[in-house]
CSV table of N, CA and C in Angstrom, one decimal:
chain,number,residue,atom,x,y,z
A,24,MET,N,0.6,-1.3,-0.1
A,24,MET,CA,0.2,-0.1,0.1
A,24,MET,C,0.8,1.3,0.0
A,25,HIS,N,0.8,2.2,-1.2
A,25,HIS,CA,0.8,3.5,-1.2
A,25,HIS,C,0.1,5.0,-0.6
A,26,LYS,N,0.5,6.0,-0.2
A,26,LYS,CA,-0.4,7.2,-0.1
A,26,LYS,C,0.4,8.0,-1.2
A,27,VAL,N,-0.1,8.6,-2.0
A,27,VAL,CA,-0.2,9.0,-3.1
A,27,VAL,C,-0.9,10.8,-2.9
A,28,LYS,N,0.1,11.9,-2.6
A,28,LYS,CA,-0.3,12.7,-2.1
A,28,LYS,C,-0.2,14.0,-3.5
A,29,VAL,N,-1.0,14.4,-4.6
A,29,VAL,CA,-1.0,14.9,-5.4
A,29,VAL,C,-1.0,16.8,-5.2
A,30,ASN,N,-0.1,17.7,-5.6
A,30,ASN,CA,-0.3,18.9,-5.4
A,30,ASN,C,-0.5,19.2,-4.0
A,31,ASP,N,-0.2,18.7,-2.6
A,31,ASP,CA,-0.3,19.1,-1.7
A,31,ASP,C,-1.9,18.8,-0.9
A,32,GLN,N,-2.7,18.4,-1.9
A,32,GLN,CA,-3.9,18.3,-1.6
A,32,GLN,C,-4.3,17.8,-1.7
A,33,PHE,N,-4.3,16.3,-3.1
A,33,PHE,CA,-5.5,15.1,-2.7
A,33,PHE,C,-4.7,14.2,-2.7
A,34,LEU,N,-5.2,12.9,-1.5
A,34,LEU,CA,-4.4,11.9,-1.0
A,34,LEU,C,-4.9,11.1,-1.4
A,35,PHE,N,-4.6,9.7,-1.7
A,35,PHE,CA,-4.8,8.5,-2.3
A,35,PHE,C,-4.0,7.7,-1.9
A,36,GLU,N,-4.7,6.1,-1.3
A,36,GLU,CA,-4.4,4.8,-1.0
A,36,GLU,C,-3.9,4.2,-2.4
A,37,VAL,N,-3.0,3.7,-3.1
A,37,VAL,CA,-2.9,2.6,-4.2
A,37,VAL,C,-2.2,1.7,-3.5
A,38,GLU,N,-2.9,0.3,-4.0
A,38,GLU,CA,-2.4,-1.0,-3.7
A,38,GLU,C,-2.9,-1.7,-5.0
A,39,ASP,N,-1.1,-2.4,-5.1
A,39,ASP,CA,-2.1,-3.9,-5.7
A,39,ASP,C,-1.8,-5.0,-5.2
A,40,LYS,N,-3.0,-5.6,-5.6
A,40,LYS,CA,-3.5,-6.2,-4.8
A,40,LYS,C,-4.0,-7.4,-5.9
A,41,ASP,N,-2.8,-8.8,-6.5
A,41,ASP,CA,-3.3,-10.2,-7.1
A,41,ASP,C,-3.9,-9.4,-8.5
A,42,SER,N,-2.8,-8.6,-8.6
A,42,SER,CA,-2.6,-8.0,-10.2
A,42,SER,C,-3.7,-6.7,-10.3
A,43,VAL,N,-4.5,-6.3,-9.5
A,43,VAL,CA,-5.7,-5.5,-9.7
A,43,VAL,C,-5.3,-4.3,-9.0
A,44,LEU,N,-5.2,-2.8,-9.6
A,44,LEU,CA,-5.2,-1.9,-9.0
A,44,LEU,C,-6.4,-1.3,-8.1
A,45,LEU,N,-6.2,-1.0,-6.8
A,45,LEU,CA,-6.5,-0.6,-6.0
A,45,LEU,C,-6.5,1.0,-5.6
A,46,VAL,N,-7.1,2.6,-6.1
A,46,VAL,CA,-7.3,3.4,-5.8
A,46,VAL,C,-8.6,3.6,-4.5
A,47,ASN,N,-7.8,3.9,-3.3
A,47,ASN,CA,-8.5,4.2,-2.2
A,47,ASN,C,-10.0,2.7,-1.9
A,48,GLY,N,-9.2,1.8,-2.3
A,48,GLY,CA,-10.4,0.3,-2.0
A,48,GLY,C,-10.9,0.1,-3.1
A,49,GLU,N,-10.7,0.8,-4.1
A,49,GLU,CA,-12.0,0.8,-5.3
A,49,GLU,C,-11.1,0.4,-6.5
A,50,PRO,N,-11.6,-1.0,-7.3
A,50,PRO,CA,-10.5,-1.5,-8.1
A,50,PRO,C,-10.6,-0.2,-9.4
A,51,ILE,N,-9.5,-0.1,-10.0
A,51,ILE,CA,-9.9,0.8,-11.5
A,51,ILE,C,-9.1,-0.2,-12.6
A,52,GLN,N,-9.4,0.7,-14.2
A,52,GLN,CA,-8.8,-0.3,-15.1
A,52,GLN,C,-8.2,0.9,-15.9
A,53,LEU,N,-6.6,0.3,-15.8
A,53,LEU,CA,-6.3,1.4,-17.0
A,53,LEU,C,-5.8,0.5,-18.4
A,54,ASP,N,-5.6,1.1,-19.0
A,54,ASP,CA,-4.9,0.7,-20.2
A,54,ASP,C,-3.8,1.4,-20.5
A,55,VAL,N,-2.3,0.9,-20.5
A,55,VAL,CA,-1.0,1.9,-20.8
A,55,VAL,C,-0.3,1.4,-21.6
A,56,SER,N,0.1,2.3,-22.7
A,56,SER,CA,1.3,1.9,-23.9
A,56,SER,C,2.5,2.9,-23.1
A,57,VAL,N,3.8,2.8,-23.7
A,57,VAL,CA,4.7,3.4,-23.7
A,57,VAL,C,5.6,3.7,-24.2
A,58,PRO,N,5.3,4.6,-25.3
A,58,PRO,CA,5.8,5.1,-26.7
A,58,PRO,C,7.3,5.5,-27.0
A,59,GLY,N,7.8,6.4,-25.6
A,59,GLY,CA,9.2,6.7,-25.8
A,59,GLY,C,9.3,6.7,-24.0
A,60,HIS,N,10.5,7.3,-24.2
A,60,HIS,CA,11.3,7.5,-22.8
A,60,HIS,C,11.0,8.5,-22.1
A,61,ASN,N,10.4,8.5,-20.7
A,61,ASN,CA,9.7,9.3,-19.8
A,61,ASN,C,8.4,9.1,-20.1
A,62,LYS,N,7.5,8.8,-21.4
A,62,LYS,CA,6.6,9.1,-21.6
A,62,LYS,C,5.8,8.1,-21.6
A,63,THR,N,4.7,8.0,-21.4
A,63,THR,CA,2.8,6.8,-21.0
A,63,THR,C,1.6,7.5,-21.7
A,64,ASN,N,1.1,6.5,-22.3
A,64,ASN,CA,-0.2,6.9,-23.1
A,64,ASN,C,-1.1,6.1,-21.8
A,65,VAL,N,-2.2,7.3,-21.6
A,65,VAL,CA,-2.6,6.1,-20.9
A,65,VAL,C,-4.4,5.9,-20.8
A,66,LEU,N,-5.1,5.1,-20.9
A,66,LEU,CA,-6.5,5.1,-21.5
A,66,LEU,C,-7.1,5.0,-19.9
A,67,TYR,N,-8.2,5.7,-19.4
A,67,TYR,CA,-9.1,5.5,-18.4
A,67,TYR,C,-10.2,6.0,-19.0
A,68,GLN,N,-11.3,4.9,-19.0
A,68,GLN,CA,-12.7,5.3,-18.4
A,68,GLN,C,-12.9,5.8,-20.2
A,69,ASN,N,-12.3,5.4,-21.0
A,69,ASN,CA,-12.4,5.9,-22.4
A,69,ASN,C,-11.9,7.2,-22.7
A,70,LYS,N,-11.2,8.0,-21.8
A,70,LYS,CA,-10.4,9.2,-22.2
A,70,LYS,C,-8.7,8.7,-21.9
A,71,SER,N,-8.3,9.5,-22.9
A,71,SER,CA,-6.6,9.4,-23.4
A,71,SER,C,-6.0,10.6,-22.5
A,72,PHE,N,-5.0,10.1,-21.6
A,72,PHE,CA,-4.4,10.9,-21.1
A,72,PHE,C,-3.1,10.8,-21.7
A,73,ASN,N,-2.0,11.8,-22.0
A,73,ASN,CA,-0.4,11.6,-22.2
A,73,ASN,C,0.4,12.0,-20.9
A,74,THR,N,1.0,11.1,-20.7
A,74,THR,CA,1.9,11.6,-18.9
A,74,THR,C,3.5,11.8,-19.4
A,75,GLU,N,4.2,12.4,-19.0
A,75,GLU,CA,5.3,12.1,-18.8
A,75,GLU,C,5.9,12.6,-17.6
A,76,LEU,N,6.9,11.4,-17.6
A,76,LEU,CA,8.2,11.9,-16.0
A,76,LEU,C,8.7,13.5,-16.2
A,77,VAL,N,8.6,14.2,-15.2
A,77,VAL,CA,9.4,15.7,-15.6
A,77,VAL,C,11.2,15.7,-14.6
A,78,GLU,N,10.4,15.3,-13.6
A,78,GLU,CA,11.7,15.2,-12.8
A,78,GLU,C,11.2,13.8,-11.7
A,79,LEU,N,12.6,13.6,-10.9
A,79,LEU,CA,11.9,12.1,-10.2
A,79,LEU,C,13.5,12.2,-9.4
A,80,ASN,N,12.5,12.3,-8.1
A,80,ASN,CA,13.7,12.2,-6.8
A,80,ASN,C,13.3,11.3,-5.9
A,81,LYS,N,14.2,9.7,-6.2
A,81,LYS,CA,13.8,9.1,-5.4
A,81,LYS,C,14.3,8.5,-4.1
A,82,ALA,N,15.4,9.3,-3.9
A,82,ALA,CA,15.4,9.7,-2.3
A,82,ALA,C,14.4,10.4,-1.6
A,83,GLU,N,13.9,11.5,-2.0
A,83,GLU,CA,12.6,12.3,-1.9
A,83,GLU,C,11.5,11.3,-1.6
A,84,LYS,N,11.4,10.4,-2.7
A,84,LYS,CA,10.1,9.7,-2.9
A,84,LYS,C,9.4,11.0,-3.4
A,85,THR,N,9.6,11.5,-4.6
A,85,THR,CA,8.9,12.8,-4.8
A,85,THR,C,9.4,12.9,-6.8
A,86,CYS,N,8.3,13.0,-7.6
A,86,CYS,CA,7.9,13.3,-8.4
A,86,CYS,C,7.6,14.3,-9.4
A,87,LYS,N,7.6,14.9,-10.4
A,87,LYS,CA,6.5,15.9,-11.6
A,87,LYS,C,6.5,15.1,-12.1
A,88,ILE,N,4.7,15.0,-12.4
A,88,ILE,CA,4.4,14.2,-14.4
A,88,ILE,C,3.6,15.2,-14.6
A,89,LYS,N,4.0,15.6,-16.1
A,89,LYS,CA,2.8,16.1,-16.6
A,89,LYS,C,1.8,15.4,-17.3
A,90,VAL,N,1.0,15.8,-17.7
A,90,VAL,CA,-0.4,15.3,-18.0
A,90,VAL,C,-1.1,15.6,-18.7
A,91,ASN,N,-0.9,15.7,-19.9
A,91,ASN,CA,-2.2,16.5,-20.7
A,91,ASN,C,-1.6,18.0,-20.8
A,92,GLY,N,0.1,18.4,-20.4
A,92,GLY,CA,0.7,19.5,-20.5
A,92,GLY,C,0.6,20.4,-18.8
A,93,ASN,N,-0.9,19.6,-18.1
A,93,ASN,CA,-0.4,20.1,-16.9
A,93,ASN,C,0.7,19.5,-16.4
A,94,ILE,N,1.3,20.0,-14.9
A,94,ILE,CA,2.2,19.2,-14.3
A,94,ILE,C,1.8,19.4,-12.6
A,95,TYR,N,1.4,18.1,-12.1
A,95,TYR,CA,1.5,17.7,-11.1
A,95,TYR,C,2.6,17.1,-9.8
A,96,GLN,N,2.7,17.6,-8.7
A,96,GLN,CA,4.1,17.6,-8.1
A,96,GLN,C,3.2,16.5,-7.3
A,97,ILE,N,3.9,15.3,-7.1
A,97,ILE,CA,3.7,13.2,-6.8
A,97,ILE,C,4.2,13.3,-5.2
A,98,ASN,N,4.0,13.3,-4.0
A,98,ASN,CA,4.6,12.9,-3.1
A,98,ASN,C,3.9,11.3,-2.8
A,99,ILE,N,5.2,9.9,-2.0
A,99,ILE,CA,4.5,8.9,-2.3
A,99,ILE,C,5.1,9.1,-0.9
A,100,GLU,N,4.2,8.0,0.0
A,100,GLU,CA,4.9,6.9,1.5
A,100,GLU,C,4.6,5.3,1.0
A,101,ASP,N,5.5,4.6,1.2
A,101,ASP,CA,5.0,3.4,1.1
A,101,ASP,C,4.5,2.9,2.2
A,102,GLN,N,4.5,1.6,3.1
A,102,GLN,CA,4.2,1.2,4.3
A,102,GLN,C,5.1,1.7,5.4
A,103,PHE,N,6.4,1.4,5.0
A,103,PHE,CA,7.5,2.0,6.2
A,103,PHE,C,7.6,3.2,6.6
A,104,ASP,N,7.5,4.2,5.2
A,104,ASP,CA,7.1,5.2,5.8
A,104,ASP,C,6.3,5.9,6.8
A,105,VAL,N,4.8,5.0,6.4
A,105,VAL,CA,3.5,5.3,7.4
A,105,VAL,C,4.1,4.8,8.6
A,106,LEU,N,4.4,3.5,8.7
A,106,LEU,CA,4.8,3.1,10.3
A,106,LEU,C,5.9,3.8,11.1
A,107,LEU,N,6.7,4.9,10.3
A,107,LEU,CA,7.8,5.6,10.9
A,107,LEU,C,7.2,6.2,11.2
A,108,LYS,N,6.5,7.3,11.1
A,108,LYS,CA,5.5,8.6,11.2
A,108,LYS,C,4.3,8.0,12.1
A,109,GLN,N,4.1,6.5,12.4
A,109,GLN,CA,3.2,6.0,13.1
A,109,GLN,C,4.2,6.1,14.7
A,110,LEU,N,5.1,5.6,14.4
A,110,LEU,CA,6.4,5.5,15.7
A,110,LEU,C,6.4,6.7,16.4
A,111,GLY,N,6.6,7.9,15.5
A,111,GLY,CA,7.0,9.0,15.5
A,111,GLY,C,8.9,9.5,14.9
A,112,LEU,N,8.9,8.5,14.1
A,112,LEU,CA,10.3,8.2,14.0
A,112,LEU,C,10.6,9.2,12.7
A,113,ASP,N,9.6,9.8,12.0
A,113,ASP,CA,10.1,10.0,10.7
A,113,ASP,C,10.7,11.6,10.9
A,114,ASN,N,11.1,12.5,11.8
A,114,ASN,CA,11.4,13.8,11.5
A,114,ASN,C,13.0,13.4,12.7
A,115,LEU,N,13.9,12.2,12.3
A,115,LEU,CA,15.1,12.1,13.1
A,115,LEU,C,15.8,12.6,11.8
A,116,THR,N,16.0,12.7,10.6
A,116,THR,CA,16.8,13.4,10.3
A,116,THR,C,16.9,14.9,10.0
A,117,SER,N,16.1,15.2,10.1
A,117,SER,CA,15.7,16.8,9.5
A,117,SER,C,16.3,17.5,10.7
A,118,ASN,N,16.8,19.0,10.3
A,118,ASN,CA,16.8,19.5,11.1
A,118,ASN,C,16.7,20.2,12.2
A,119,LYS,N,16.2,20.0,13.2
A,119,LYS,CA,14.9,21.2,13.5
A,119,LYS,C,15.8,22.1,14.4
A,120,VAL,N,15.8,23.5,14.3
A,120,VAL,CA,16.4,24.4,14.9
A,120,VAL,C,15.2,25.8,14.9
A,121,SER,N,15.6,26.0,16.3
A,121,SER,CA,14.7,26.6,17.2
A,121,SER,C,15.3,28.2,17.4
A,122,GLU,N,16.7,28.6,16.9
A,122,GLU,CA,16.9,29.7,17.2
A,122,GLU,C,17.9,30.1,15.6
A,123,ILE,N,18.2,32.0,15.3
A,123,ILE,CA,19.6,31.9,15.0
A,123,ILE,C,20.5,32.1,16.1
A,124,LYS,N,21.4,32.3,16.2
A,124,LYS,CA,22.5,32.9,17.1
A,124,LYS,C,23.7,34.0,16.3
A,125,ALA,N,24.1,35.1,16.4
A,125,ALA,CA,25.0,35.9,16.4
A,125,ALA,C,25.9,34.7,16.3
A,126,PRO,N,27.0,35.1,14.7
A,126,PRO,CA,28.2,33.9,14.7
A,126,PRO,C,29.4,34.8,15.2
A,127,MET,N,29.1,36.5,15.9
A,127,MET,CA,30.2,37.0,16.1
A,127,MET,C,29.6,38.4,16.2
A,128,PRO,N,30.0,39.3,17.4
A,128,PRO,CA,29.8,40.4,17.3
A,128,PRO,C,29.7,41.4,16.5
A,129,GLY,N,29.0,42.4,16.4
A,129,GLY,CA,28.2,43.5,15.0
A,129,GLY,C,27.2,43.9,15.4
A,130,LEU,N,27.0,44.9,14.3
A,130,LEU,CA,26.0,46.0,13.8
A,130,LEU,C,24.9,45.3,13.0
A,131,VAL,N,23.3,44.8,13.3
A,131,VAL,CA,22.6,44.7,13.0
A,131,VAL,C,22.1,45.7,12.0
A,132,LEU,N,22.8,45.5,10.5
A,132,LEU,CA,22.2,46.6,9.2
A,132,LEU,C,21.2,46.8,9.2
A,133,LYS,N,20.3,45.5,8.5
A,133,LYS,CA,19.2,45.2,8.1
A,133,LYS,C,18.3,43.9,8.4
A,134,VAL,N,17.1,44.1,9.1
A,134,VAL,CA,16.3,43.0,9.6
A,134,VAL,C,15.5,43.0,8.3
A,135,LEU,N,15.5,42.0,7.5
A,135,LEU,CA,15.0,40.8,6.1
A,135,LEU,C,13.0,40.5,7.1
A,136,VAL,N,13.5,40.2,7.7
A,136,VAL,CA,12.0,38.8,7.8
A,136,VAL,C,11.0,39.6,9.1
A,137,GLU,N,9.7,39.2,9.4
A,137,GLU,CA,8.9,39.5,10.5
A,137,GLU,C,8.4,38.7,11.0
A,138,GLU,N,7.7,39.1,12.3
A,138,GLU,CA,7.7,37.5,13.0
A,138,GLU,C,6.0,36.9,12.0
A,139,ASN,N,5.9,35.2,12.4
A,139,ASN,CA,4.5,34.7,11.7
A,139,ASN,C,5.2,34.6,10.4
A,140,THR,N,6.6,34.9,9.4
A,140,THR,CA,7.1,34.6,8.1
A,140,THR,C,7.2,33.5,8.5
A,141,GLU,N,6.6,32.9,7.4
A,141,GLU,CA,7.6,31.2,6.5
A,141,GLU,C,8.7,31.4,6.1
A,142,VAL,N,9.5,30.9,6.1
A,142,VAL,CA,10.7,30.9,5.9
A,142,VAL,C,11.5,29.5,5.3
A,143,LYS,N,12.1,29.4,4.1
A,143,LYS,CA,13.2,28.2,3.6
A,143,LYS,C,14.0,28.2,4.2
A,144,LYS,N,14.7,27.1,4.3
A,144,LYS,CA,16.2,26.5,4.0
A,144,LYS,C,16.7,27.9,3.3
A,145,GLY,N,18.2,28.9,3.7
A,145,GLY,CA,18.7,29.3,3.0
A,145,GLY,C,18.1,30.6,3.1
A,146,ASP,N,16.7,31.0,2.9
A,146,ASP,CA,16.1,32.5,3.1
A,146,ASP,C,17.5,33.7,3.6
A,147,ASN,N,16.9,34.9,3.2
A,147,ASN,CA,18.1,35.6,4.4
A,147,ASN,C,17.2,36.4,5.4
A,148,LEU,N,18.1,36.2,6.3
A,148,LEU,CA,17.0,36.5,7.7
A,148,LEU,C,17.4,38.3,7.9
A,149,LEU,N,18.7,38.2,8.2
A,149,LEU,CA,19.3,39.7,8.3
A,149,LEU,C,20.5,40.0,7.9
A,150,ILE,N,21.0,41.3,7.8
A,150,ILE,CA,22.5,41.6,7.8
A,150,ILE,C,23.1,42.4,8.8
A,151,LEU,N,24.2,41.5,8.8
A,151,LEU,CA,25.2,41.8,10.3
A,151,LEU,C,25.9,42.2,9.8
A,152,GLU,N,26.7,43.6,10.4
A,152,GLU,CA,28.0,44.3,10.0
A,152,GLU,C,29.3,43.8,10.8
A,153,ALA,N,30.5,43.4,10.9
A,153,ALA,CA,31.1,42.3,11.7
A,153,ALA,C,32.8,43.0,11.2
A,154,MET,N,33.4,43.5,11.8
A,154,MET,CA,34.9,44.3,11.3
A,154,MET,C,34.3,44.2,10.1
A,155,LYS,N,34.0,45.5,9.7
A,155,LYS,CA,33.3,46.3,8.3
A,155,LYS,C,33.9,45.5,7.2
A,156,MET,N,32.7,44.3,7.2
A,156,MET,CA,31.8,43.5,6.4
A,156,MET,C,30.8,43.5,6.7
A,157,GLU,N,29.5,43.0,5.6
A,157,GLU,CA,28.3,42.7,6.1
A,157,GLU,C,28.3,41.4,5.6
A,158,ASN,N,27.2,40.9,6.4
A,158,ASN,CA,27.3,39.3,6.4
A,158,ASN,C,25.5,39.3,6.4
A,159,ILE,N,25.7,38.2,5.5
A,159,ILE,CA,23.8,37.5,5.6
A,159,ILE,C,23.8,36.4,6.1
A,160,LEU,N,23.4,36.7,6.8
A,160,LEU,CA,22.7,35.5,8.2
A,160,LEU,C,21.4,34.6,7.7
A,161,LYS,N,21.9,33.3,7.1
A,161,LYS,CA,20.4,32.9,6.4
A,161,LYS,C,19.6,32.3,7.1
A,162,SER,N,18.6,31.3,7.0
A,162,SER,CA,17.7,29.8,7.7
A,162,SER,C,18.8,29.0,7.2
A,163,SER,N,19.0,28.2,8.7
A,163,SER,CA,19.5,26.5,8.1
A,163,SER,C,18.5,25.7,8.4
A,164,THR,N,17.3,26.3,8.4
A,164,THR,CA,15.6,25.1,8.3
A,164,THR,C,14.5,25.8,7.7
A,165,ASP,N,13.2,24.9,7.5
A,165,ASP,CA,12.0,25.8,6.7
A,165,ASP,C,11.0,25.6,8.5
A,166,GLY,N,11.0,27.3,8.6
A,166,GLY,CA,10.7,27.2,9.4
A,166,GLY,C,9.6,28.3,9.9
A,167,VAL,N,8.7,28.7,10.8
A,167,VAL,CA,7.8,30.0,10.6
A,167,VAL,C,8.6,31.0,11.8
A,168,ILE,N,8.7,32.0,11.4
A,168,ILE,CA,9.9,32.8,12.7
A,168,ILE,C,8.7,33.2,14.0
A,169,LYS,N,9.2,33.1,15.0
A,169,LYS,CA,8.2,33.3,16.0
A,169,LYS,C,8.4,34.4,16.8
A,170,LYS,N,9.8,35.3,16.8
A,170,LYS,CA,10.5,36.3,17.4
A,170,LYS,C,11.1,36.8,16.3
A,171,VAL,N,11.4,37.8,16.7
A,171,VAL,CA,12.5,39.0,15.8
A,171,VAL,C,13.1,39.6,17.2
A,172,LEU,N,14.4,39.1,17.8
A,172,LEU,CA,14.8,40.2,18.9
A,172,LEU,C,15.7,41.6,18.4
A,173,VAL,N,16.2,41.2,17.8
A,173,VAL,CA,16.5,42.4,17.9
A,173,VAL,C,16.2,43.3,16.4
A,174,LYS,N,16.7,44.2,16.3
A,174,LYS,CA,16.1,46.0,15.6
A,174,LYS,C,17.4,46.3,14.4
A,175,GLN,N,17.0,46.9,13.4
A,175,GLN,CA,18.0,47.9,12.7
A,175,GLN,C,18.6,48.5,13.6
A,176,GLY,N,19.9,48.3,13.8
A,176,GLY,CA,21.0,49.7,14.7
A,176,GLY,C,21.1,48.8,15.9
A,177,ASP,N,21.0,47.4,16.0
A,177,ASP,CA,20.9,47.3,17.4
A,177,ASP,C,22.4,46.6,17.3
A,178,LYS,N,23.2,46.7,18.6
A,178,LYS,CA,24.4,45.7,18.5
A,178,LYS,C,24.1,44.5,19.3
A,179,VAL,N,25.1,43.5,18.3
A,179,VAL,CA,24.8,42.1,19.2
A,179,VAL,C,26.3,41.6,19.6
A,180,GLU,N,26.7,40.8,20.6
A,180,GLU,CA,27.1,40.4,20.7
A,180,GLU,C,27.4,38.8,20.2
A,181,LYS,N,28.6,38.0,20.6
A,181,LYS,CA,28.6,36.6,19.6
A,181,LYS,C,27.4,35.6,20.9
A,182,ASN,N,27.0,34.8,19.9
A,182,ASN,CA,25.8,33.9,20.4
A,182,ASN,C,24.6,34.4,21.2
A,183,GLN,N,24.6,36.0,20.7
A,183,GLN,CA,23.0,36.5,21.2
A,183,GLN,C,21.6,36.3,20.3
A,184,VAL,N,21.0,35.6,20.3
A,184,VAL,CA,19.7,35.2,20.1
A,184,VAL,C,19.3,36.0,19.2
A,185,LEU,N,18.9,36.4,17.6
A,185,LEU,CA,18.7,37.0,17.4
A,185,LEU,C,17.2,36.7,16.4
A,186,VAL,N,16.6,35.4,16.0
A,186,VAL,CA,16.1,34.9,15.4
A,186,VAL,C,15.1,33.8,15.9
A,187,GLN,N,13.9,33.5,16.6
A,187,GLN,CA,13.6,32.4,17.4
A,187,GLN,C,12.3,31.8,16.1
A,188,PHE,N,12.7,30.8,16.3
A,188,PHE,CA,12.0,29.9,15.1
A,188,PHE,C,10.1,29.3,16.0
A,189,LYS,N,9.1,29.2,15.7
A,189,LYS,CA,8.0,28.4,15.8
A,189,LYS,C,8.2,27.1,16.3
């Protein structure tokens, strides 16, 4: 059994049981032909769908598929992913960061984020001047800003907490 999420909206349970494809417990009949590299033609309920695998990330278990010109983001979980999630062991490899600290003493030149802002890993958070050089401090994780503890013009010490995450 696999859980398939499409565009972070639609969730399907897909299972191959005795050579019958089940989607959400219901059997479906597909006629599939493979005309070329990463391309497939699918006939479902007398409708033809031209599909193409655009991007595949086996490690993340994600892919992008183009169906009749529309691109869909697909995330797949197998039974082991589901079990790890049930046991609470699914986030062991993620880097949980609760705050960003000043790597050196300096002067805050500009704060680039606000509270309740969603940031991705690598997004710029603030600019810190130290030893006459501007240093852009970036987010080391995906998250939401809980609190910005400094403002433009503040002098900070090494290891002073600058930004907290929720």
